[in-house]
Amino acid sequence: MVAPHTPDPLLGLPGYALRRAANAMMSELAGLLAAIDLKISDASVLLLVQNRTDMTSSEIGKILDIQRANMVPLLARLETLGLIDRLPIDRKSQAIVLTQTGQTRLAQVQDITTRFEQDLMARIPAAHRPHFLPALHALTAKPAT
């Protein structure tokens, strides 16, 4: 006789469960953003630079944890779509700013993101919601040495 199928024993591991949850949520968000021809990284840049006129590509990469080699094609894509422009800050630096088309697309991103975040939080039991973001931030904080 074959033993009945057992649930995934890895789900009891917090790191594994966190990765599975993150993958599931990012997959959902990616599907929603695909409807407006954007990737999560594209939308993240638009959200980050929305009201800024002084943010450089290196600052964006640092905040979003994107390597310089990956920033070049990401920004090139957004530029090709007419969503961003580059404005000189000084002789060495250029700011990444939204175009008018970028502002319009940003409004769509904000609508999608707001609905997505509300749905995400609704899946978490009400008693745990106040602790959810602090717990996630604790995981990304550098451990004390």
CSV table of C-alpha atoms in Angstrom, one decimal:
chain,number,residue,atom,x,y,z
A,1,MET,CA,0.0,0.0,0.0
A,2,VAL,CA,1.3,3.5,-0.9
A,3,ALA,CA,1.5,6.1,1.8
A,4,PRO,CA,-0.9,9.0,1.3
A,5,HIS,CA,0.7,12.2,-0.1
A,6,THR,CA,2.2,14.3,2.6
A,7,PRO,CA,2.3,18.1,2.5
A,8,ASP,CA,5.5,19.8,1.6
A,9,PRO,CA,7.7,19.3,4.7
A,10,LEU,CA,9.8,22.4,3.7
A,11,LEU,CA,6.8,24.7,4.5
A,12,GLY,CA,7.8,24.4,8.2
A,13,LEU,CA,11.0,26.3,7.4
A,14,PRO,CA,10.5,30.1,7.7
A,15,GLY,CA,13.0,31.0,5.0
A,16,TYR,CA,11.5,28.6,2.5
A,17,ALA,CA,7.9,29.7,3.3
A,18,LEU,CA,9.0,33.3,2.9
A,19,ARG,CA,10.5,32.6,-0.5
A,20,ARG,CA,7.4,30.8,-1.6
A,21,ALA,CA,5.2,33.6,-0.5
A,22,ALA,CA,7.4,36.2,-2.1
A,23,ASN,CA,7.5,34.3,-5.4
A,24,ALA,CA,3.7,33.9,-5.4
A,25,MET,CA,3.1,37.6,-4.7
A,26,MET,CA,5.6,38.8,-7.3
A,27,SER,CA,4.1,36.4,-9.9
A,28,GLU,CA,0.7,38.0,-9.3
A,29,LEU,CA,2.0,41.5,-9.4
A,30,ALA,CA,4.0,40.7,-12.6
A,31,GLY,CA,0.8,39.5,-14.2
A,32,LEU,CA,-1.1,42.7,-13.3
A,33,LEU,CA,1.7,45.0,-14.5
A,34,ALA,CA,2.0,43.0,-17.8
A,35,ALA,CA,-1.4,44.4,-18.7
A,36,ILE,CA,0.2,47.8,-19.0
A,37,ASP,CA,3.4,46.4,-20.6
A,38,LEU,CA,5.6,46.9,-17.6
A,39,LYS,CA,7.8,44.6,-15.4
A,40,ILE,CA,8.1,44.9,-11.7
A,41,SER,CA,11.5,46.6,-12.0
A,42,ASP,CA,10.0,49.1,-14.5
A,43,ALA,CA,7.2,50.0,-12.1
A,44,SER,CA,9.6,50.2,-9.2
A,45,VAL,CA,11.7,52.8,-11.0
A,46,LEU,CA,8.6,54.8,-11.9
A,47,LEU,CA,7.4,54.8,-8.3
A,48,LEU,CA,10.8,55.7,-7.0
A,49,VAL,CA,11.5,58.7,-9.2
A,50,GLN,CA,7.9,60.0,-9.5
A,51,ASN,CA,8.4,63.4,-7.9
A,52,ARG,CA,12.2,63.6,-8.0
A,53,THR,CA,14.4,65.6,-10.3
A,54,ASP,CA,17.7,64.7,-8.7
A,55,MET,CA,17.8,60.9,-8.6
A,56,THR,CA,20.6,59.3,-10.6
A,57,SER,CA,20.7,55.8,-12.0
A,58,SER,CA,23.3,54.7,-9.4
A,59,GLU,CA,21.0,55.9,-6.6
A,60,ILE,CA,18.1,54.0,-8.1
A,61,GLY,CA,20.2,50.8,-8.5
A,62,LYS,CA,21.4,51.1,-4.9
A,63,ILE,CA,17.9,51.5,-3.5
A,64,LEU,CA,16.4,48.8,-5.6
A,65,ASP,CA,19.4,46.5,-5.3
A,66,ILE,CA,20.0,46.3,-9.0
A,67,GLN,CA,23.5,45.9,-10.4
A,68,ARG,CA,24.8,48.6,-12.7
A,69,ALA,CA,25.0,46.1,-15.6
A,70,ASN,CA,21.3,45.5,-15.2
A,71,MET,CA,20.4,49.2,-14.7
A,72,VAL,CA,21.6,50.0,-18.2
A,73,PRO,CA,19.0,47.9,-20.1
A,74,LEU,CA,16.3,48.6,-17.6
A,75,LEU,CA,16.6,52.4,-18.1
A,76,ALA,CA,17.1,52.0,-21.8
A,77,ARG,CA,13.8,50.1,-22.0
A,78,LEU,CA,12.0,52.8,-20.0
A,79,GLU,CA,13.5,55.5,-22.2
A,80,THR,CA,12.5,53.6,-25.4
A,81,LEU,CA,8.9,53.4,-24.0
A,82,GLY,CA,9.1,57.2,-23.6
A,83,LEU,CA,8.5,56.9,-19.8
A,84,ILE,CA,11.8,58.5,-18.6
A,85,ASP,CA,14.2,61.2,-19.6
A,86,ARG,CA,17.7,62.1,-18.4
A,87,LEU,CA,18.4,65.6,-17.3
A,88,PRO,CA,21.8,67.0,-16.4
A,89,ILE,CA,22.4,67.6,-12.6
A,90,ASP,CA,26.0,68.7,-13.0
A,91,ARG,CA,28.8,67.9,-15.3
A,92,LYS,CA,29.0,64.3,-14.2
A,93,SER,CA,25.5,63.2,-13.2
A,94,GLN,CA,22.2,62.9,-14.9
A,95,ALA,CA,18.8,62.7,-13.1
A,96,ILE,CA,16.3,60.1,-14.2
A,97,VAL,CA,12.9,61.9,-14.5
A,98,LEU,CA,9.5,60.9,-15.7
A,99,THR,CA,8.1,62.2,-19.0
A,100,GLN,CA,4.5,63.2,-19.4
A,101,THR,CA,3.9,59.7,-20.7
A,102,GLY,CA,5.7,58.3,-17.7
A,103,GLN,CA,3.5,60.3,-15.4
A,104,THR,CA,0.4,58.8,-17.0
A,105,ARG,CA,1.8,55.3,-16.8
A,106,LEU,CA,2.8,56.0,-13.1
A,107,ALA,CA,-0.9,56.7,-12.3
A,108,GLN,CA,-1.7,53.2,-13.8
A,109,VAL,CA,1.1,51.6,-11.7
A,110,GLN,CA,-0.2,53.3,-8.6
A,111,ASP,CA,-3.7,52.0,-9.2
A,112,ILE,CA,-2.5,48.5,-9.8
A,113,THR,CA,-0.1,48.6,-6.8
A,114,THR,CA,-2.7,50.0,-4.4
A,115,ARG,CA,-5.2,47.3,-5.3
A,116,PHE,CA,-2.5,44.6,-5.1
A,117,GLU,CA,-1.2,45.8,-1.7
A,118,GLN,CA,-4.8,45.9,-0.3
A,119,ASP,CA,-5.4,42.4,-1.5
A,120,LEU,CA,-2.1,41.2,-0.1
A,121,MET,CA,-2.9,42.6,3.3
A,122,ALA,CA,-6.4,41.2,3.2
A,123,ARG,CA,-5.0,37.7,3.0
A,124,ILE,CA,-3.1,38.2,6.3
A,125,PRO,CA,-5.2,37.6,9.4
A,126,ALA,CA,-6.3,41.0,10.9
A,127,ALA,CA,-4.4,40.3,14.2
A,128,HIS,CA,-1.1,39.9,12.3
A,129,ARG,CA,-1.4,42.9,9.9
A,130,PRO,CA,0.1,45.5,12.3
A,131,HIS,CA,3.2,43.3,12.7
A,132,PHE,CA,3.6,42.3,9.1
A,133,LEU,CA,5.8,45.2,7.8
A,134,PRO,CA,7.8,45.5,11.0
A,135,ALA,CA,8.6,41.8,10.8
A,136,LEU,CA,9.7,42.1,7.1
A,137,HIS,CA,11.8,45.1,7.9
A,138,ALA,CA,13.5,43.3,10.7
A,139,LEU,CA,14.5,40.6,8.2
A,140,THR,CA,16.2,43.1,6.0
A,141,ALA,CA,18.0,45.0,8.8
A,142,LYS,CA,21.6,44.3,9.2
A,143,PRO,CA,22.3,42.1,12.2
A,144,ALA,CA,24.1,43.7,15.1
A,145,THR,CA,27.7,42.5,15.3
